[in-house]
Steps between C-alpha positions, in 0.01 A plus 500: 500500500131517556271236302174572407210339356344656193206649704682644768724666259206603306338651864815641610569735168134576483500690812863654433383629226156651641250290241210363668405152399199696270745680286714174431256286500266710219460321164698186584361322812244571770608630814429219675705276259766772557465470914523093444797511287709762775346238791677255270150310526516487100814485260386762180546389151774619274293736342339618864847531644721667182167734511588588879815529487556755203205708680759499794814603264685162608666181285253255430817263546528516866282205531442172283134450471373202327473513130217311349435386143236760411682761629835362328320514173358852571835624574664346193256655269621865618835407478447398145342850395786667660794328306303565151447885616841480611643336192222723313402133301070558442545221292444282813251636611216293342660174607544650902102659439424082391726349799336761763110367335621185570634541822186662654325194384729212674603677784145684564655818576361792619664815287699706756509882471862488347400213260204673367755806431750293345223392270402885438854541386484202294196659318674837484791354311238311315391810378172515683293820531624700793142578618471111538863419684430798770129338569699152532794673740229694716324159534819347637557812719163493661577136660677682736457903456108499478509908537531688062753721401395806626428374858883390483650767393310705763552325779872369409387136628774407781620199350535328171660139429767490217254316279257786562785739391570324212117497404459881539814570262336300262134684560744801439628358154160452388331841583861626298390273216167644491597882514464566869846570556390754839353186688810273397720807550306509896512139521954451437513815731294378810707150431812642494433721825332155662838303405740832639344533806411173613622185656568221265655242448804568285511214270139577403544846455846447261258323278192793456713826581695556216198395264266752654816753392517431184123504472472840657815607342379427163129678538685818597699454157173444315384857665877657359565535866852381453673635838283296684484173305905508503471523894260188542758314244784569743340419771388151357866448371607568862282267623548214240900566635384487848316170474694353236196486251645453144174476318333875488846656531602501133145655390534723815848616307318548187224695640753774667694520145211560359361789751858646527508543126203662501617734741834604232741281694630320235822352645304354809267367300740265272638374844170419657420301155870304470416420878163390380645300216776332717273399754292323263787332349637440826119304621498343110179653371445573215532854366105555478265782491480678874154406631235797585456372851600228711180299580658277831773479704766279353 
């Protein structure tokens, strides 16, 4: 079996794939940090190589790369926001807001895109303005997407890291929030064709997929467009099957009850909601109100 080191493997993909060292390089190292790192003159950092590799569609876990205390802490404060928006507990969230203070301060960290959004989220569950959590997310999305929304959705940028995907279906949740439910409606759509059509990693898309679903499944049932929001619920449930995702499937259930009982079928739509109901049992959460949208991947 052939052994490689991280930048051949890096090199090697890049041109099977047909990106130049430009368009993988653009927003999260210079090009000739990029042409270093492939001459395997320079090992990249964690966040340098993750960055790389999800451009690329491949597992980060191919290779070990040297973990160090800054970027452990960094890591461990995402994690942390996850499990309480997982375990939907915002009652942590001012102790995790105190720890992250704290850890910027010790560690002298400099906030990563994907930290800065995990903050934003923080602050939306904190009941911050919306205004104020999408100027915070676009902040963290210019680090490495200088270009605005329109020049984006215009030019369909090549490629996109999973931390910026997760950063533009939160941009998405925020222009919902503040009644500009076209340019979120634009925004799900263009990720959901960007995650369809192109190659990437599988573990990485089992986590976003099925939550930009039952984002754009539940903005067509805002609009009474119920055909359509039941077909981006199955599609998400398929999914959550295909990848074995437990989390968004019971609320992916829920959502097609609801849009099938909308439509007059009744009968389907008490199945879809005992599904619902035994998944949750099933995972042990608590029976609790279904959330609007889904604001990471889980």
């Amino acid at each position: 079996m052939a052994k490689y080191s991280v930048g051949e493997y890096i090199y090697n993909v890049r041109k099977r794939k047909g990106y130049t060292q430009e368009e993988l390089a653009e927003g999260i190292c210079t090009t000739g940090t990029l042409s270093k790192i492939e001459n395997g003159n320079r090992t990249p950092s964690i966040s340098i190589y993750e960055a790389l590799m999800q451009r690329l569609g491949e597992p980060a876990s191919l290779f070990s790369v040297y973990i160090g205390e800054k970027e452990l802490a960094a890591d461990n404060f995402c994690r942390k926001v996850i499990r309480i928006l997982a375990r939907n507990e915002v009652e942590h969230l001012d102790m995790v807001m105190e720890e992250y203070g704290a850890a910027l301060v010790k560690y002298h960290l400099k906030e990563s895109p994907i930290m800065l959004c995990m903050k934003a989220i923080c602050h939306t569950m904190m009941q911050y303005p919306p205004q104020k959590v999408l100027e915070e997310l676009l902040d963290a999305l210019r680090m490495t997407a200088p270009e605005n929304f329109e020049t984006w959705m215009r030019e369909k940028r090549k490629l996109l890291t999973f931390d910026e995907i997760v950063i533009w279906n939160n941009i998405a949740i925020q222009y919902k929030y503040m009644k500009q439910s076209d340019r979120a409606l634009e925004i799900w759509k263009m990720l959901r064709e960007y995650l369809s059509v192109r190659e990437v990693d599988e573990d990485e898309k089992a986590k976003i997929y099925p939550v930009i679903l039952y984002n754009l499944s539940g903005i067509y049932a805002q609009r009474n467009l119920y055909a359509e929001a039941v077909q981006y619920s199955e599609e998400g449930i398929r999914n959550c099957v295909e990848f074995g995702k437990l989390f968004p499937l019971p609320y992916l259930l829920h959502q097609k009850s609801e849009g099938l009982l909308a439509l007059g079928e009744v009968h389907s739509a008490e199945e879809y909601l005992r599904k619902s109901e035994l998944v949750l049992e099933i995972i042990k959460k608590k029976h609790v109100k279904i959330m609007e949208e889904m604001t990471a991947a889980f």
